[in-house]
PDB file of C-alpha atoms in Angstrom:
ATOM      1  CA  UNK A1348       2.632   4.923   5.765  1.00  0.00           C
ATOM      2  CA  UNK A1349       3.017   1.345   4.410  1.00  0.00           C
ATOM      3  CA  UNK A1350       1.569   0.899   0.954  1.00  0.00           C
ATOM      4  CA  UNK A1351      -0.191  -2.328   2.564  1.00  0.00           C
ATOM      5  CA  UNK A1352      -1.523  -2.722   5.643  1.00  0.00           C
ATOM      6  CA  UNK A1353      -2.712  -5.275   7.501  1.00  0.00           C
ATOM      7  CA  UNK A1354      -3.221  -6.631  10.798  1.00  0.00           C
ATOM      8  CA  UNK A1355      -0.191  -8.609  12.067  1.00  0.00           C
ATOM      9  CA  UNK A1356      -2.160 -11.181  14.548  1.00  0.00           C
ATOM     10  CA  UNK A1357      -1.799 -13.806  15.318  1.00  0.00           C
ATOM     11  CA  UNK A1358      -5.673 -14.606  15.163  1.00  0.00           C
ATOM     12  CA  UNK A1359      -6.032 -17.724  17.376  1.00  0.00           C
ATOM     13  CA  UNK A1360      -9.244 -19.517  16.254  1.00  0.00           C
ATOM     14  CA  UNK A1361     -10.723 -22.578  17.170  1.00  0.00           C
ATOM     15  CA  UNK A1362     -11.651 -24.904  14.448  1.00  0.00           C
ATOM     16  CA  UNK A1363     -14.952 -23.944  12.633  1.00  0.00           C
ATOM     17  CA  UNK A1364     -15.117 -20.773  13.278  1.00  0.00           C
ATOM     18  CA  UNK A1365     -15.277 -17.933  11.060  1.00  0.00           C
ATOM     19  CA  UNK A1366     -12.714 -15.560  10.664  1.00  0.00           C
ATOM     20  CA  UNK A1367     -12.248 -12.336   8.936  1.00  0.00           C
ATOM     21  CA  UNK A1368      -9.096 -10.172   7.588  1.00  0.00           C
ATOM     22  CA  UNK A1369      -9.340  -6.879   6.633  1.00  0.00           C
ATOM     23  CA  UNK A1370      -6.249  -4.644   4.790  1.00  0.00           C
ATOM     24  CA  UNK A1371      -6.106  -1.487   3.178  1.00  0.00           C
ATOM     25  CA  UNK A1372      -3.596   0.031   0.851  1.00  0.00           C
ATOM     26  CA  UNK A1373      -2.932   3.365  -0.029  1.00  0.00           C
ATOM     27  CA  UNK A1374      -2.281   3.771  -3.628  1.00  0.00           C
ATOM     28  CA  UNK A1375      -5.555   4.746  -5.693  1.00  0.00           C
ATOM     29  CA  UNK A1376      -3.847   3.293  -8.688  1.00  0.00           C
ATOM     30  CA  UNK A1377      -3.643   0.100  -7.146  1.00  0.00           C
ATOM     31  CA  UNK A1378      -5.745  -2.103 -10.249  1.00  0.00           C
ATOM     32  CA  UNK A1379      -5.508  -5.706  -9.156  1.00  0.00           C
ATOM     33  CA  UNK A1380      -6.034  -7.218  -5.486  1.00  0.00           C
ATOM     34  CA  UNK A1381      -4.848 -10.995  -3.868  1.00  0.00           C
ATOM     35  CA  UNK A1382      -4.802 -12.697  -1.495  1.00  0.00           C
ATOM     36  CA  UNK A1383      -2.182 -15.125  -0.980  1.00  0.00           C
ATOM     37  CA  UNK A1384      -1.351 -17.583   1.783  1.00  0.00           C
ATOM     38  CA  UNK A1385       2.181 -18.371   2.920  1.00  0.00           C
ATOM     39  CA  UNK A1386       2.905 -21.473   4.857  1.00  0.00           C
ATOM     40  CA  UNK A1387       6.000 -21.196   7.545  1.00  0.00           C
ATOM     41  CA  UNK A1388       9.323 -21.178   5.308  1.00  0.00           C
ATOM     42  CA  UNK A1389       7.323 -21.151   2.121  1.00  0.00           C
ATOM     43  CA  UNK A1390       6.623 -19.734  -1.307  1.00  0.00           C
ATOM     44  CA  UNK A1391       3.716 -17.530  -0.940  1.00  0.00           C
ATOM     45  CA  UNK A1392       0.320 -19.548  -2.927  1.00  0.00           C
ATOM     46  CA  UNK A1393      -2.283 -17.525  -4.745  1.00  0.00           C
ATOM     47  CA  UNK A1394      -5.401 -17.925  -2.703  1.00  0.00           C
ATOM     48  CA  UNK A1395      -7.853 -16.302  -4.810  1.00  0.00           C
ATOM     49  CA  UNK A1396      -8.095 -12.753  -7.007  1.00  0.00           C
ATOM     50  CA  UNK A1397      -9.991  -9.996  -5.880  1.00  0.00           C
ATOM     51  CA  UNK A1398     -12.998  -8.542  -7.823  1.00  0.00           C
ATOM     52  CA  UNK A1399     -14.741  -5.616  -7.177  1.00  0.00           C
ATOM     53  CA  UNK A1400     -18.265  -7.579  -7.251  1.00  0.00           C
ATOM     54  CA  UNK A1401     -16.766  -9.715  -4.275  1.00  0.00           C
ATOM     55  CA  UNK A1402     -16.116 -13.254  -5.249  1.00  0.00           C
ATOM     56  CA  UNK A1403     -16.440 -16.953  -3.321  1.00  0.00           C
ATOM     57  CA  UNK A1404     -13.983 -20.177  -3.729  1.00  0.00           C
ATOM     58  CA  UNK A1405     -15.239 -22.682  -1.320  1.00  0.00           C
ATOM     59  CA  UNK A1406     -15.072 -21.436   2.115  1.00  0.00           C
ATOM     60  CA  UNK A1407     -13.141 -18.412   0.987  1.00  0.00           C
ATOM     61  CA  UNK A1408     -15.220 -15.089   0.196  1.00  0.00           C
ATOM     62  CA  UNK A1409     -12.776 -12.013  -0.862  1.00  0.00           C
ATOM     63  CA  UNK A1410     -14.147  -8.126  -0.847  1.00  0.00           C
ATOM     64  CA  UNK A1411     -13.332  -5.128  -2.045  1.00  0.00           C
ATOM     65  CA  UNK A1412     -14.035  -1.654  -1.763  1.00  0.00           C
ATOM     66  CA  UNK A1413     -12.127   1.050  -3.827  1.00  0.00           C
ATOM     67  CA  UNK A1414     -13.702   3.605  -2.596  1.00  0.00           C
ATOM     68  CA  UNK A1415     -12.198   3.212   0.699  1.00  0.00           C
ATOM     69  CA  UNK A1416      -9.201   1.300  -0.555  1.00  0.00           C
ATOM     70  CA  UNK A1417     -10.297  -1.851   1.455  1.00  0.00           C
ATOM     71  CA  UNK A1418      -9.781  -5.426   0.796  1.00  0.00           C
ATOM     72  CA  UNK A1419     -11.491  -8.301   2.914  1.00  0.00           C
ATOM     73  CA  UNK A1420     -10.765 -12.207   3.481  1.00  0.00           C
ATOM     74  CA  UNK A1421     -13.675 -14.054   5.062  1.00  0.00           C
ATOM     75  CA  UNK A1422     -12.487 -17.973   5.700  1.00  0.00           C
ATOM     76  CA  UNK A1423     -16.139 -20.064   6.931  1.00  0.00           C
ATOM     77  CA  UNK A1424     -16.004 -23.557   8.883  1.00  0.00           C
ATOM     78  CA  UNK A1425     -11.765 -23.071   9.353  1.00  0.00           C
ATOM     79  CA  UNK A1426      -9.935 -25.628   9.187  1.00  0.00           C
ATOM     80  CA  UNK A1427      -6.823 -27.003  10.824  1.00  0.00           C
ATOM     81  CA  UNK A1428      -5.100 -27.094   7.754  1.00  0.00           C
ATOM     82  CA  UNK A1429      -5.846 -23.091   6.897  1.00  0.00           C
ATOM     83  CA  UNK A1430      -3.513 -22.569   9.515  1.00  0.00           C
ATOM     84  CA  UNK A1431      -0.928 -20.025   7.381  1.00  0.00           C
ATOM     85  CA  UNK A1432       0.177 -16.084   7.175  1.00  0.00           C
ATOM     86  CA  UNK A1433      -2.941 -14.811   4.830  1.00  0.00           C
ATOM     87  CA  UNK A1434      -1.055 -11.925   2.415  1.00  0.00           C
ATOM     88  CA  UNK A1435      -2.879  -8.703   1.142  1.00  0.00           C
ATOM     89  CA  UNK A1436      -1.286  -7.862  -2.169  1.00  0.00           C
ATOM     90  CA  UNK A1437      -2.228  -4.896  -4.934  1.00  0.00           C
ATOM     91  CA  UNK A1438      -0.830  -4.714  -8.128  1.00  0.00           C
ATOM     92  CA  UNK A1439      -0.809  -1.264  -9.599  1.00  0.00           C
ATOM     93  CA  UNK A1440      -2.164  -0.493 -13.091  1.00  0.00           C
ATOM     94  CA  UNK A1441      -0.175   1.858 -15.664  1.00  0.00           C
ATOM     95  CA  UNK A1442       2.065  -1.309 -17.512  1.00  0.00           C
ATOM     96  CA  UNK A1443       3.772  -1.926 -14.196  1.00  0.00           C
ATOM     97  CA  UNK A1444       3.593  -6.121 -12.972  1.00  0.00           C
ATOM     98  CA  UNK A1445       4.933  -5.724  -9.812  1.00  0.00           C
ATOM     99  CA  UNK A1446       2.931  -6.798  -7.151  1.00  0.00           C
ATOM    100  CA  UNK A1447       2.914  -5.215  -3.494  1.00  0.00           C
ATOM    101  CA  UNK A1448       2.854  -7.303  -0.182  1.00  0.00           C
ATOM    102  CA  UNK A1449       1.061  -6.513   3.113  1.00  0.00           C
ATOM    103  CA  UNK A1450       3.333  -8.025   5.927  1.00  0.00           C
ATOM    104  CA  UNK A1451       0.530 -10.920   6.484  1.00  0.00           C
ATOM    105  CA  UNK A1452      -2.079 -11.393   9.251  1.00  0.00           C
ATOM    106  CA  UNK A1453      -0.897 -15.368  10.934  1.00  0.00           C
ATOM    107  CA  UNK A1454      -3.714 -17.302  11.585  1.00  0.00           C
ATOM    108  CA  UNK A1455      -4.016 -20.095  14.192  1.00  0.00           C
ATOM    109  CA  UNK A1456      -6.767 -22.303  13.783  1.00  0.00           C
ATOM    110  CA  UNK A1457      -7.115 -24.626  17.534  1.00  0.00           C
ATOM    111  CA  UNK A1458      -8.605 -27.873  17.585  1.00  0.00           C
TER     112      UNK A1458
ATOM    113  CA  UNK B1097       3.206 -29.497 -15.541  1.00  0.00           C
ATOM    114  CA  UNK B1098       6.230 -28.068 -13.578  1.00  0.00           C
ATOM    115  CA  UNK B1099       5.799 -24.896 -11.656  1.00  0.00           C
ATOM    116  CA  UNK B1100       8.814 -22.264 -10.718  1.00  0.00           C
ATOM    117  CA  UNK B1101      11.442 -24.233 -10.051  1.00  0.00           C
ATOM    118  CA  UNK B1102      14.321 -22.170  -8.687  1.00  0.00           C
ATOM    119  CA  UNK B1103      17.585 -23.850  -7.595  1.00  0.00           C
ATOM    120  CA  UNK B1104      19.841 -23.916  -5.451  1.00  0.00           C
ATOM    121  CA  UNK B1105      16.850 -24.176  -2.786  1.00  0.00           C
ATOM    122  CA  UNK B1106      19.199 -23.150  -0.002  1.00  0.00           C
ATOM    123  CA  UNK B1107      22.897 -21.385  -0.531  1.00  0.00           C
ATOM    124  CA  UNK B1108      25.509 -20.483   1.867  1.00  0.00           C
ATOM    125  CA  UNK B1109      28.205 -18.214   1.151  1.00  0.00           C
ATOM    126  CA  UNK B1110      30.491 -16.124   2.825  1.00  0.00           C
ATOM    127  CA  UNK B1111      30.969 -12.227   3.134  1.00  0.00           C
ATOM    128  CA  UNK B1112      32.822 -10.985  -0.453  1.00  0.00           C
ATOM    129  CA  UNK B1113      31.510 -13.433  -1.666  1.00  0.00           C
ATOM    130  CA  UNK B1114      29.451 -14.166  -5.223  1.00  0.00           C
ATOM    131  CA  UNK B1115      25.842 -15.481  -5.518  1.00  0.00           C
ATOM    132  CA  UNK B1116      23.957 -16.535  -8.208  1.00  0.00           C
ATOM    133  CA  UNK B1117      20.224 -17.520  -7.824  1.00  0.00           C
ATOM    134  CA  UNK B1118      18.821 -19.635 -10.844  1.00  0.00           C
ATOM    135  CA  UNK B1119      14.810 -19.121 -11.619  1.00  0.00           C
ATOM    136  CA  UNK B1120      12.930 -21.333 -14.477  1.00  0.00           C
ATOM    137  CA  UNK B1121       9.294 -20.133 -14.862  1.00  0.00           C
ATOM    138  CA  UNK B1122       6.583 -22.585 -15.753  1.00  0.00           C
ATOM    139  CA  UNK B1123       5.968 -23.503 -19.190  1.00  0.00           C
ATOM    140  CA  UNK B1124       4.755 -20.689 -21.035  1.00  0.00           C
ATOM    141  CA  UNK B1125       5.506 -17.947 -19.056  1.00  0.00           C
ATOM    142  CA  UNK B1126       7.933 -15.377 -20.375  1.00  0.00           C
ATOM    143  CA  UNK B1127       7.753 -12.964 -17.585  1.00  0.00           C
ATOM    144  CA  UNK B1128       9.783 -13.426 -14.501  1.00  0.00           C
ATOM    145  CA  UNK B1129       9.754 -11.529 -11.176  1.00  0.00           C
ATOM    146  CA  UNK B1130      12.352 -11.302  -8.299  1.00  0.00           C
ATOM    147  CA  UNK B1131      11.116 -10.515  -4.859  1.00  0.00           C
ATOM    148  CA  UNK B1132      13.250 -11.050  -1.758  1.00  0.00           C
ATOM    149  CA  UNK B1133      11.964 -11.800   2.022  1.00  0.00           C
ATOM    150  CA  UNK B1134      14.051 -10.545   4.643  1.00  0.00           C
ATOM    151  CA  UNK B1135      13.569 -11.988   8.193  1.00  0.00           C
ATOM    152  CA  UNK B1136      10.037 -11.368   9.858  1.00  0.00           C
ATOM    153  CA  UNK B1137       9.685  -8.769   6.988  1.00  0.00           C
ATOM    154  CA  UNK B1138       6.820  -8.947   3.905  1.00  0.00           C
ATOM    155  CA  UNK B1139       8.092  -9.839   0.932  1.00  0.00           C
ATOM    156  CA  UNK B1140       9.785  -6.924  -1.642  1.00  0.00           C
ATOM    157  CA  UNK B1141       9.544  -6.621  -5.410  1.00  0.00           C
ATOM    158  CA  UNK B1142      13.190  -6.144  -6.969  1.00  0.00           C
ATOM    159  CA  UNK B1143      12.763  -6.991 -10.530  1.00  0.00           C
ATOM    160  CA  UNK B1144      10.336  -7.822 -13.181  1.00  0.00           C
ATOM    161  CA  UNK B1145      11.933  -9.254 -16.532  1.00  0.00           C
ATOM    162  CA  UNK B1146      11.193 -10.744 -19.825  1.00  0.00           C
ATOM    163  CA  UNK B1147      13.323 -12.422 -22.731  1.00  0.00           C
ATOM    164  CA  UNK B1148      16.551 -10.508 -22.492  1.00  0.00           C
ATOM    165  CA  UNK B1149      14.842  -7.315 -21.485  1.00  0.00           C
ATOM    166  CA  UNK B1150      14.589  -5.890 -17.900  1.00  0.00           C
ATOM    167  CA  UNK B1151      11.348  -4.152 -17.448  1.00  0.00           C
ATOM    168  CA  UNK B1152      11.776  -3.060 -14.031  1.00  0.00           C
ATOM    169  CA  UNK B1153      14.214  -2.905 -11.530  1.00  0.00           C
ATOM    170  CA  UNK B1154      12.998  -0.033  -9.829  1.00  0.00           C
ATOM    171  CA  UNK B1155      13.304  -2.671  -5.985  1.00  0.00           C
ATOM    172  CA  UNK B1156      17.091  -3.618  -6.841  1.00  0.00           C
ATOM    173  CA  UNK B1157      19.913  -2.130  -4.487  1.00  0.00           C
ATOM    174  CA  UNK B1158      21.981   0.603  -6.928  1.00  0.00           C
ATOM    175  CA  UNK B1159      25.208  -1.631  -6.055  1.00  0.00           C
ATOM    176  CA  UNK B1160      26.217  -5.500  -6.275  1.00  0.00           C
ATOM    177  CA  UNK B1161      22.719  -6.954  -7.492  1.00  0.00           C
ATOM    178  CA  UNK B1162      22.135  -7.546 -11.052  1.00  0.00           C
ATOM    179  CA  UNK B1163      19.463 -10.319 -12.731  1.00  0.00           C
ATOM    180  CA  UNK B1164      19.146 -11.422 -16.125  1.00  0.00           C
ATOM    181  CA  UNK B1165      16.982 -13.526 -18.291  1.00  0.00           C
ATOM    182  CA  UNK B1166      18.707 -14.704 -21.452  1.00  0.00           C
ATOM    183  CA  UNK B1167      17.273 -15.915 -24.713  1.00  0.00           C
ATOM    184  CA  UNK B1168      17.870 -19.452 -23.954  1.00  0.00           C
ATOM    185  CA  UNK B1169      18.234 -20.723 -20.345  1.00  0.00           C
ATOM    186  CA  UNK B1170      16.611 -19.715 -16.997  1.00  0.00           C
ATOM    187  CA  UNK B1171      17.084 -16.123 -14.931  1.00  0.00           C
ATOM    188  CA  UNK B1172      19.609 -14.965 -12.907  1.00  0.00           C
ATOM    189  CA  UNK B1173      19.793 -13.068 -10.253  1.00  0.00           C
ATOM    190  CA  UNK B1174      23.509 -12.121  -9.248  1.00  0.00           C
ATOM    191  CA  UNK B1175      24.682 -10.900  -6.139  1.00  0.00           C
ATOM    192  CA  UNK B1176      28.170 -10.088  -5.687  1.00  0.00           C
ATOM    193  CA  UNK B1177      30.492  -8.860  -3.036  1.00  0.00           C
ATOM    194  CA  UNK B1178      27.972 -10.447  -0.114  1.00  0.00           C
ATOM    195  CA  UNK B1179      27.182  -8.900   3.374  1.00  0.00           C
ATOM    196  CA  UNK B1180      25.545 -10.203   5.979  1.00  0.00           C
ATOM    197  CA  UNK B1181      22.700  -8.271   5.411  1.00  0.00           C
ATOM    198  CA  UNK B1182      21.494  -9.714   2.042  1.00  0.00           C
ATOM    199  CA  UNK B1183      20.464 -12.973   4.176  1.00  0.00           C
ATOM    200  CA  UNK B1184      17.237 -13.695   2.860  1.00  0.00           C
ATOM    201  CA  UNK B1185      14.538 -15.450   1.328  1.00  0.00           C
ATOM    202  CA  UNK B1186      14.597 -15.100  -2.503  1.00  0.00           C
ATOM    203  CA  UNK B1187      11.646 -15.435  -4.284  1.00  0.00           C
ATOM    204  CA  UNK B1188      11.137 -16.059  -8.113  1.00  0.00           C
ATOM    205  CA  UNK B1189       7.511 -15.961  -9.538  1.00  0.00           C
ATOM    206  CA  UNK B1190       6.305 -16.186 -13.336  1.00  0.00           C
ATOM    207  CA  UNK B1191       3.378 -15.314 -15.223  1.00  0.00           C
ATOM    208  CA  UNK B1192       1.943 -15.337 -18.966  1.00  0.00           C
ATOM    209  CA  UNK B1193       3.021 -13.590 -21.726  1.00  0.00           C
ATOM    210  CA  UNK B1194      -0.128 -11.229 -21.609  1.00  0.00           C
ATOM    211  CA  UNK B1195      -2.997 -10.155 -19.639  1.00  0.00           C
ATOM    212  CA  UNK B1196      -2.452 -11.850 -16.647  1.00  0.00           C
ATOM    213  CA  UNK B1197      -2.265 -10.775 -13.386  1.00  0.00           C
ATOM    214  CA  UNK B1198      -1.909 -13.649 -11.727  1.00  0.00           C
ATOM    215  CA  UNK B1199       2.038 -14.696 -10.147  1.00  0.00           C
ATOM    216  CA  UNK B1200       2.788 -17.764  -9.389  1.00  0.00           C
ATOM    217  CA  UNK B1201       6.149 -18.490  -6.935  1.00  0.00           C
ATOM    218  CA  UNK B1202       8.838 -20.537  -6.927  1.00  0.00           C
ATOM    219  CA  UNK B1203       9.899 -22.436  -3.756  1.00  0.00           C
ATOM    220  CA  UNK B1204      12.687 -19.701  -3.493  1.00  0.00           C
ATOM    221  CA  UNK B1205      16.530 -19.550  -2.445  1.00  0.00           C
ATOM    222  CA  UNK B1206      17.550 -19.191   0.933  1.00  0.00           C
ATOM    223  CA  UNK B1207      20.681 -17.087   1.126  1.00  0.00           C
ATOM    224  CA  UNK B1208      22.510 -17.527   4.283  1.00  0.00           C
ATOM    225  CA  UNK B1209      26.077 -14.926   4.573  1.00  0.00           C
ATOM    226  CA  UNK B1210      28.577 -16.502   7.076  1.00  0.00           C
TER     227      UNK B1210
END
């Protein structure tokens, strides 16, 4: 079982609508959750943290639920220009930095 | 305020070859990651380092792959003896000294073996 999972897509949406990725991960360890956004032949871009009180940024609402190891992305009014592979990423705790990817749910946002 | 900058951008060598990936991380940072992005795969943590120490490099191959990050001067990461296979996106990211999650990448080296 991948450490990340995730949804591969692509989610074809036109634009405005709202849209919602889901991931889960498997290690109970896992401290600190991302999301990032990757645009085609790019550097992944930190979105936004995860907290477990849920946060907003804009149009951007991230959840999370430890108890079932679950991690949301909920993107309102889309945009052409949101159009990018959306990463799930956990970080476990314990001292350790590195970070853990999900393979990425693409996202297609359609005039 | 420069981010990761990370040069050459794109590098093309042939198999038996040496390659050496440079990685700056922005100012203020002293710890550097290496993660590398193999075709239509996620991206894979190799090694996490700070001034002259490697912290982790529990995600490097056993053979031909070392990195480095010196006292003065930016991070390696070395890859000698190239196959075909170690084609790839490679990623460098930074973050602060302490207490910070948060990674921020580089615009990576793509490694093409001929």
């Amino acid at each position: 079982r991948k450490e990340v999972e995730q949804d591969p897509g692509p989610f074809n949406v036109p634009e405005g609508a709202t849209v919602a990725f889901n991931c889960t991960y498997s290690n109970s360890a896992s401290q600190s959750f991302f999301w990032y956004r990757q645009d085609c032949r790019k550097e992944p871009k930190l979105l936004m943290s995860v907290y477990s009180s849920g946060n907003e940024d804009g149009r951007f609402t991230a959840q999370l639920n430890r108890a079932s190891q679950y991690i949301s992305l909920l993107i309102r009014d889309s945009k052409l220009s949101d159009s990018a592979t959306y990463l799930c990423v956990v970080r476990k705790g314990g001292g350790g930095n590195k970070l853990t990817f999900g393979t990425g749910t693409q996202l297609k946002v359609e005039l | 305020n420069a981010g990761v900058m990370q040069n050459p951008r794109h590098l093309v060598r042939r198999r038996g070859q040496e390659a050496r990936l440079r990685c700056s991380p922005m100012k203020g940072h002293s710890h550097v990651y290496w993660y590398r992005q193999l075709p239509e795969e996620g991206l894979k943590f190799m090694v996490y380092l700070q001034k002259e120490n490697i912290i982790d490099e529990s995600g490097m191959p056993k053979e031909r792959f070392s990195a480095e990050f010196p006292k003065e001067g930016p991070s390696i990461l070395r890859i000698q003896q190239v196959v075909r296979g170690d084609s790839a996106a490679y990623f460098c990211a930074s973050s602060p000294p302490t207490g910070a999650d948060e990674q921020y990448f580089g615009p990576g080296t793509r490694l093409t073996v001929t």
